[in-house]
Amino acid sequence: MGDKIHIHRSSHDRVWLPTLNGLLEPHPFCRSCGAVKNISSDKAHGLGYFINVLAEIKRHLDYKGGKLSQAQIRLIIKELESREDFADTYVMLGSVQRNIFINVVQKYTGLSRSFVESFL
Ligand SMILES: [Zn+2]
């Protein structure tokens, strides 16, 4: 995992870009790849957070009768790892990341969007 994601190192220079509320603000950017840092409060999580969420969902379902297998969890994690920006907390927005997670979980399980969302 993560061979496409290096450790971003912020430039000293800033680039002025609109934030989510449309105001121009100075953003740091990575001096090796040029990725612009997300400076909003809509922060993304690392992959470990979502692995924990999947474990919590599994515990909950096991208690209720068990509908999430280890094989499904492995497929979900594999797909999340294959998306190069998913766990890139430097650039990724939390809301976009949650949406990707829910879509991937739904692809491999029959779980509803609101059910998955309730664990995030
Ligand atoms: Zn970079």
CSV table of C-alpha atoms and ligand atoms in Angstrom, one decimal:
chain,number,residue,atom,x,y,z
A,1,MET,CA,0.0,0.0,0.0
A,2,GLY,CA,0.9,3.6,-0.4
A,3,ASP,CA,3.8,3.3,-2.8
A,4,LYS,CA,2.2,6.1,-4.9
A,5,ILE,CA,1.9,8.4,-1.9
A,6,HIS,CA,5.1,9.9,-0.7
A,7,ILE,CA,5.4,12.1,2.4
A,8,HIS,CA,4.3,15.5,1.1
A,9,ARG,CA,6.6,18.3,2.2
A,10,SER,CA,5.1,21.8,2.2
A,11,SER,CA,6.7,24.6,0.3
A,12,HIS,CA,7.6,27.9,2.0
A,13,ASP,CA,5.7,29.6,-0.8
A,14,ARG,CA,1.9,29.7,-0.8
A,15,VAL,CA,-0.6,29.6,-3.6
A,16,TRP,CA,-3.7,31.6,-3.3
A,17,LEU,CA,-6.8,29.5,-3.9
A,18,PRO,CA,-10.4,29.6,-3.0
A,19,THR,CA,-11.4,27.6,0.1
A,20,LEU,CA,-14.8,25.8,0.5
A,21,ASN,CA,-16.4,29.1,1.5
A,22,GLY,CA,-15.1,30.7,-1.7
A,23,LEU,CA,-12.6,33.0,-0.1
A,24,LEU,CA,-9.1,33.2,-1.4
A,25,GLU,CA,-6.6,31.9,1.1
A,26,PRO,CA,-2.9,31.1,1.0
A,27,HIS,CA,-2.4,27.3,0.7
A,28,PRO,CA,0.8,25.4,1.2
A,29,PHE,CA,1.6,22.9,-1.5
A,30,CYS,CA,4.0,20.0,-1.8
A,31,ARG,CA,7.4,21.0,-3.1
A,32,SER,CA,7.9,17.6,-4.8
A,33,CYS,CA,4.6,16.7,-6.4
A,34,GLY,CA,2.7,20.1,-6.3
A,35,ALA,CA,-0.3,18.7,-4.4
A,36,VAL,CA,-2.2,21.5,-2.7
A,37,LYS,CA,-2.8,21.0,1.0
A,38,ASN,CA,-6.4,20.9,2.3
A,39,ILE,CA,-6.5,23.6,4.9
A,40,SER,CA,-10.2,23.4,5.5
A,41,SER,CA,-11.7,21.9,8.7
A,42,ASP,CA,-13.1,19.1,6.5
A,43,LYS,CA,-10.2,16.8,7.4
A,44,ALA,CA,-9.5,13.3,6.1
A,45,HIS,CA,-8.5,10.3,8.1
A,46,GLY,CA,-5.7,7.7,7.6
A,47,LEU,CA,-6.6,4.2,6.4
A,48,GLY,CA,-6.3,2.9,9.9
A,49,TYR,CA,-9.4,4.8,10.9
A,50,PHE,CA,-11.5,3.1,8.3
A,51,ILE,CA,-10.0,-0.3,9.2
A,52,ASN,CA,-11.3,0.3,12.7
A,53,VAL,CA,-14.7,1.4,11.4
A,54,LEU,CA,-14.9,-1.9,9.4
A,55,ALA,CA,-14.0,-3.8,12.6
A,56,GLU,CA,-16.7,-2.0,14.5
A,57,ILE,CA,-19.3,-2.7,11.8
A,58,LYS,CA,-18.3,-6.4,11.9
A,59,ARG,CA,-18.6,-6.5,15.7
A,60,HIS,CA,-22.0,-4.9,15.5
A,61,LEU,CA,-23.2,-7.3,12.8
A,62,ASP,CA,-21.7,-10.4,14.5
A,63,TYR,CA,-23.8,-9.5,17.5
A,64,LYS,CA,-26.9,-9.1,15.3
A,65,GLY,CA,-26.3,-12.3,13.3
A,66,GLY,CA,-23.2,-11.7,11.2
A,67,LYS,CA,-23.3,-10.4,7.7
A,68,LEU,CA,-19.7,-9.0,7.1
A,69,SER,CA,-17.0,-11.6,6.4
A,70,GLN,CA,-13.2,-11.2,6.7
A,71,ALA,CA,-13.1,-11.8,2.9
A,72,GLN,CA,-15.4,-8.8,2.3
A,73,ILE,CA,-13.4,-6.6,4.7
A,74,ARG,CA,-10.2,-7.6,2.8
A,75,LEU,CA,-11.7,-6.7,-0.5
A,76,ILE,CA,-12.9,-3.3,0.8
A,77,ILE,CA,-9.5,-2.5,2.2
A,78,LYS,CA,-7.8,-3.6,-1.0
A,79,GLU,CA,-9.9,-1.3,-3.0
A,80,LEU,CA,-9.4,1.6,-0.7
A,81,GLU,CA,-5.6,1.0,-0.9
A,82,SER,CA,-5.8,1.0,-4.7
A,83,ARG,CA,-7.2,4.5,-4.8
A,84,GLU,CA,-4.1,6.6,-4.6
A,85,ASP,CA,-5.6,9.7,-3.0
A,86,PHE,CA,-8.0,7.9,-0.6
A,87,ALA,CA,-5.7,8.0,2.4
A,88,ASP,CA,-3.7,11.0,1.3
A,89,THR,CA,-4.7,13.3,4.2
A,90,TYR,CA,-2.6,16.1,2.8
A,91,VAL,CA,-5.1,16.7,-0.1
A,92,MET,CA,-8.2,14.6,0.6
A,93,LEU,CA,-11.3,16.2,2.0
A,94,GLY,CA,-13.1,14.4,4.8
A,95,SER,CA,-16.5,14.6,3.1
A,96,VAL,CA,-15.2,13.2,-0.2
A,97,GLN,CA,-13.3,10.4,1.7
A,98,ARG,CA,-16.4,9.4,3.6
A,99,ASN,CA,-18.4,9.2,0.4
A,100,ILE,CA,-15.8,7.0,-1.3
A,101,PHE,CA,-15.7,4.7,1.8
A,102,ILE,CA,-19.5,4.3,1.9
A,103,ASN,CA,-19.6,3.6,-1.9
A,104,VAL,CA,-16.8,0.9,-1.6
A,105,VAL,CA,-18.5,-0.8,1.4
A,106,GLN,CA,-21.8,-0.8,-0.5
A,107,LYS,CA,-20.1,-2.3,-3.5
A,108,TYR,CA,-19.0,-5.4,-1.5
A,109,THR,CA,-21.9,-5.7,1.0
A,110,GLY,CA,-25.6,-5.2,1.0
A,111,LEU,CA,-25.4,-2.6,3.8
A,112,SER,CA,-27.3,0.6,3.5
A,113,ARG,CA,-25.7,4.0,3.1
A,114,SER,CA,-27.3,5.3,6.3
A,115,PHE,CA,-26.1,2.2,8.3
A,116,VAL,CA,-22.5,2.6,7.1
A,117,GLU,CA,-22.7,6.4,7.7
A,118,SER,CA,-23.8,5.8,11.3
A,119,PHE,CA,-20.3,4.3,12.1
A,120,LEU,CA,-18.4,7.3,10.7
B,1,ZN,ZN,3.8,15.6,-2.6
